[in-house]
Amino acid sequence: FSNEIFALSDAIYARDKKNAWVVFQTLSQKFATEEIHGTVLWAIKMMRVYPYADALSIKPFVAGNAERASKKYTHTEIDNMHRQLLHMYHDAHNGKIDFNVSLESWLLSL
C-alpha cells in the first residue's frame, strides 16, 4: 500500500473536500474503490476510537491525528459518516449503487 493513499485521510481530517476530491481522482487511477473506501472508513473509525488508543494498541501518531481531526467534526457527524460508509459498502456490493460514484459524492459532501 502506498503512503499516498493516506493523503486522502489527511484531507478528510482537515475537512478539505476539494483536496479530498483531487486526491481521490489520483488514487482512483491506481487503486480499487474498495481499497480507497477501506482507508476512508479506517480514518473515520480512528476518530471514533482514539480515546481508547492505549487499550486498542493504536500508535500515538495515528491517535493524535485522529484526535485533532475529531475537533473539526461533531460526534454526530462522525457517527453519521461511519454509518454512511458502512451502508455504501453494502449497497455497492449488493448492486444498488455505483461504488466509485457514491464514494466520490460522499467526499464532496464533507
XYZ file of N, CA and C in Angstrom:
330
model
N 0.845 -1.182 0.000
C 0.000 0.000 0.000
C 0.883 1.235 0.000
N 0.585 2.130 -0.843
C 1.374 3.344 -0.977
C 0.961 4.364 0.090
N 1.938 5.152 0.546
C 1.635 6.207 1.513
C 0.718 7.266 0.940
N 0.667 7.376 -0.393
C -0.163 8.414 -0.995
C -1.647 8.218 -0.700
N -2.035 7.007 -0.403
C -3.450 6.777 -0.094
C -3.827 7.453 1.228
N -2.831 7.639 2.106
C -3.127 8.296 3.372
C -3.281 9.804 3.217
N -2.922 10.341 2.057
C -3.186 11.756 1.780
C -4.692 12.008 1.773
N -5.456 10.997 1.424
C -6.912 11.133 1.455
C -7.399 11.247 2.896
N -6.842 10.432 3.775
C -7.197 10.536 5.200
C -6.856 11.917 5.727
N -5.693 12.426 5.336
C -5.284 13.759 5.781
C -6.269 14.827 5.311
N -6.738 14.706 4.074
C -7.701 15.678 3.545
C -9.035 15.588 4.288
N -9.445 14.376 4.601
C -10.693 14.201 5.365
C -10.506 14.763 6.761
N -9.375 14.476 7.374
C -9.090 15.004 8.713
C -9.069 16.527 8.719
N -8.634 17.136 7.626
C -8.585 18.598 7.532
C -9.936 19.183 7.115
N -10.877 18.317 6.818
C -12.209 18.692 6.337
C -12.096 19.535 5.068
N -11.217 19.072 4.196
C -10.904 19.762 2.948
C -11.457 18.948 1.786
N -12.719 19.185 1.440
C -13.353 18.360 0.414
C -12.734 18.546 -0.963
N -12.244 19.736 -1.260
C -11.611 19.946 -2.568
C -10.359 19.075 -2.701
N -9.500 19.125 -1.701
C -8.289 18.306 -1.736
C -8.636 16.818 -1.674
N -9.637 16.456 -0.892
C -10.057 15.053 -0.819
C -10.479 14.560 -2.198
N -11.219 15.393 -2.933
C -11.665 15.014 -4.267
C -10.481 14.877 -5.220
N -9.539 15.833 -5.162
C -8.355 15.782 -6.035
C -7.541 14.524 -5.754
N -7.310 14.244 -4.482
C -6.542 13.046 -4.110
C -7.300 11.789 -4.556
N -8.613 11.785 -4.362
C -9.426 10.632 -4.773
C -9.287 10.376 -6.271
N -9.304 11.440 -7.069
C -9.164 11.282 -8.518
C -7.848 10.601 -8.874
N -6.784 10.991 -8.209
C -5.473 10.381 -8.448
C -5.469 8.921 -7.989
N -5.989 8.698 -6.805
C -5.988 7.342 -6.253
C -6.848 6.384 -7.057
N -7.962 6.890 -7.589
C -8.878 6.007 -8.312
C -8.251 5.469 -9.602
N -7.155 6.076 -10.041
C -6.433 5.570 -11.213
C -5.479 4.431 -10.828
N -5.162 4.311 -9.539
C -4.163 3.342 -9.082
C -4.730 2.232 -8.198
N -5.838 2.520 -7.529
C -6.371 1.577 -6.551
C -7.844 1.291 -6.824
N -8.282 0.129 -6.408
C -9.705 -0.205 -6.486
C -10.478 0.658 -5.495
N -11.714 0.971 -5.842
C -12.553 1.791 -4.968
C -12.666 1.161 -3.592
N -12.730 -0.137 -3.532
C -12.840 -0.827 -2.248
C -11.630 -0.549 -1.352
N -10.444 -0.486 -1.934
C -9.247 -0.170 -1.152
C -9.290 1.271 -0.635
N -9.708 2.176 -1.480
C -9.805 3.583 -1.079
C -10.849 3.731 0.013
N -11.980 3.101 -0.184
C -13.061 3.142 0.806
C -12.574 2.600 2.145
N -11.803 1.530 2.106
C -11.283 0.946 3.344
C -10.430 1.931 4.120
N -9.634 2.704 3.416
C -8.798 3.709 4.074
C -9.656 4.825 4.661
N -10.661 5.240 3.918
C -11.568 6.289 4.405
C -12.305 5.799 5.650
N -12.828 4.589 5.588
C -13.535 4.027 6.736
C -12.607 3.914 7.943
N -11.373 3.490 7.710
C -10.381 3.401 8.792
C -10.174 4.766 9.441
N -10.058 5.817 8.635
C -9.837 7.171 9.163
C -11.001 7.606 10.047
N -12.206 7.328 9.591
C -13.391 7.709 10.374
C -13.448 6.885 11.663
N -13.138 5.602 11.572
C -13.132 4.761 12.778
C -12.100 5.258 13.785
N -10.963 5.714 13.308
C -9.938 6.232 14.222
C -10.451 7.459 14.974
N -11.250 8.286 14.316
C -11.822 9.447 15.015
C -12.803 9.010 16.102
N -13.407 7.864 15.932
C -14.354 7.359 16.925
C -13.653 6.712 18.115
N -12.515 6.073 17.874
C -11.905 5.249 18.922
C -10.620 5.805 19.520
N -10.166 6.971 19.075
C -8.874 7.483 19.570
C -8.815 7.583 21.102
N -9.939 7.845 21.815
C -9.812 7.909 23.275
C -9.367 6.578 23.902
N -9.514 5.493 23.165
C -9.160 4.166 23.668
C -7.881 3.653 23.017
N -7.052 4.579 22.541
C -5.847 4.226 21.770
C -4.946 3.247 22.506
N -4.721 3.483 23.793
C -3.831 2.589 24.537
C -4.401 1.175 24.614
N -5.675 1.072 24.965
C -6.305 -0.240 25.101
C -6.368 -0.974 23.757
N -6.461 -0.211 22.665
C -6.574 -0.815 21.338
C -5.234 -0.915 20.611
N -4.159 -0.533 21.294
C -2.806 -0.558 20.725
C -2.681 0.268 19.445
N -3.336 1.421 19.455
C -3.228 2.345 18.332
C -1.996 3.202 18.563
N -1.189 3.333 17.549
C 0.046 4.117 17.653
C -0.267 5.574 18.016
N 0.566 6.193 18.836
C 0.328 7.586 19.256
C 0.196 8.566 18.090
N 0.967 8.381 17.029
C 0.872 9.266 15.872
C -0.522 9.207 15.256
N -1.042 8.006 15.092
C -2.366 7.803 14.494
C -3.441 8.368 15.418
N -3.336 8.069 16.705
C -4.320 8.564 17.665
C -4.309 10.089 17.731
N -3.132 10.683 17.705
C -3.016 12.138 17.745
C -3.653 12.798 16.534
N -3.405 12.224 15.354
C -4.033 12.753 14.141
C -5.550 12.656 14.220
N -6.037 11.520 14.671
C -7.489 11.318 14.776
C -8.101 12.253 15.813
N -7.411 12.456 16.914
C -7.923 13.357 17.953
C -8.028 14.785 17.420
N -6.988 15.264 16.747
C -7.021 16.617 16.180
C -8.138 16.739 15.134
N -8.287 15.719 14.322
C -9.311 15.730 13.275
C -10.712 15.732 13.867
N -10.896 15.004 14.952
C -12.230 14.889 15.540
C -12.754 16.225 16.054
N -11.881 17.189 16.244
C -12.301 18.513 16.689
C -12.956 19.311 15.558
N -12.788 18.860 14.318
C -13.366 19.548 13.166
C -14.768 19.024 12.832
N -15.185 17.986 13.519
C -16.476 17.356 13.289
C -17.193 17.184 14.624
N -18.517 17.175 14.587
C -19.264 16.851 15.797
C -19.275 15.330 15.948
N -19.576 14.891 17.158
C -19.671 13.446 17.402
C -20.748 12.839 16.500
N -21.849 13.543 16.336
C -22.941 13.067 15.478
C -22.487 12.954 14.029
N -21.728 13.931 13.553
C -21.218 13.873 12.174
C -20.314 12.659 11.980
N -19.450 12.410 12.939
C -18.549 11.259 12.839
C -19.349 9.960 12.807
N -20.328 9.840 13.683
C -21.177 8.640 13.693
C -21.931 8.488 12.376
N -22.463 9.599 11.859
C -23.199 9.541 10.596
C -22.288 9.156 9.428
N -21.081 9.701 9.404
C -20.140 9.351 8.344
C -19.807 7.862 8.389
N -19.600 7.357 9.584
C -19.294 5.932 9.746
C -20.457 5.089 9.225
N -21.650 5.457 9.609
C -22.855 4.731 9.181
C -23.008 4.801 7.654
N -22.813 5.991 7.085
C -22.941 6.163 5.636
C -21.931 5.291 4.884
N -20.719 5.251 5.376
C -19.688 4.450 4.715
C -19.993 2.961 4.787
N -20.514 2.512 5.917
C -20.889 1.098 6.037
C -22.023 0.750 5.076
N -23.044 1.611 5.021
C -24.164 1.372 4.101
C -23.691 1.420 2.651
N -22.792 2.344 2.350
C -22.259 2.469 0.998
C -21.588 1.162 0.563
N -20.774 0.611 1.432
C -20.069 -0.636 1.122
C -21.061 -1.743 0.788
N -22.054 -1.913 1.642
C -23.022 -2.996 1.439
C -23.905 -2.738 0.222
N -24.324 -1.503 0.041
C -25.156 -1.177 -1.124
C -24.390 -1.400 -2.425
N -23.111 -1.065 -2.427
C -22.293 -1.283 -3.630
C -22.149 -2.769 -3.922
N -21.928 -3.557 -2.895
C -21.753 -4.993 -3.102
C -23.059 -5.710 -3.407
N -24.165 -5.062 -3.090
C -25.478 -5.623 -3.436
C -25.992 -5.080 -4.765
N -25.153 -4.293 -5.458
C -25.516 -3.785 -6.766
C -26.510 -2.637 -6.772
N -26.707 -2.017 -5.622
C -27.688 -0.928 -5.529
C -27.119 0.425 -5.960
N -25.808 0.579 -5.858
C -25.166 1.853 -6.191
C -23.853 1.602 -6.914
N -23.364 2.622 -7.579
C -22.029 2.586 -8.164
C -21.068 3.014 -7.060
N -20.169 2.133 -6.676
C -19.283 2.362 -5.536
C -18.421 3.609 -5.740
N -17.813 3.723 -6.901
C -16.912 4.836 -7.177
C -17.650 6.181 -7.127
N -18.788 6.247 -7.787
C -19.570 7.491 -7.813
C -20.062 7.840 -6.413
N -20.492 6.845 -5.681
C -21.002 7.077 -4.335
C -19.916 7.593 -3.397
N -18.731 7.016 -3.466
C -17.629 7.465 -2.610
C -17.202 8.876 -3.004
N -17.150 9.148 -4.280
C -16.794 10.482 -4.757
C -17.826 11.510 -4.254
N -19.095 11.195 -4.355
C -20.148 12.098 -3.863
C -20.034 12.309 -2.362
N -19.728 11.244 -1.659
C -19.580 11.338 -0.205
C -18.446 12.287 0.143
N -17.314 12.160 -0.540
C -16.182 13.036 -0.271
C -16.532 14.502 -0.533
N -17.303 14.738 -1.560
C -17.703 16.111 -1.904
C -18.723 16.687 -0.913
N -19.273 15.819 -0.072
C -20.244 16.289 0.924
C -19.608 16.622 2.268
N -18.292 16.458 2.384
C -17.615 16.731 3.659
C -17.873 18.138 4.145
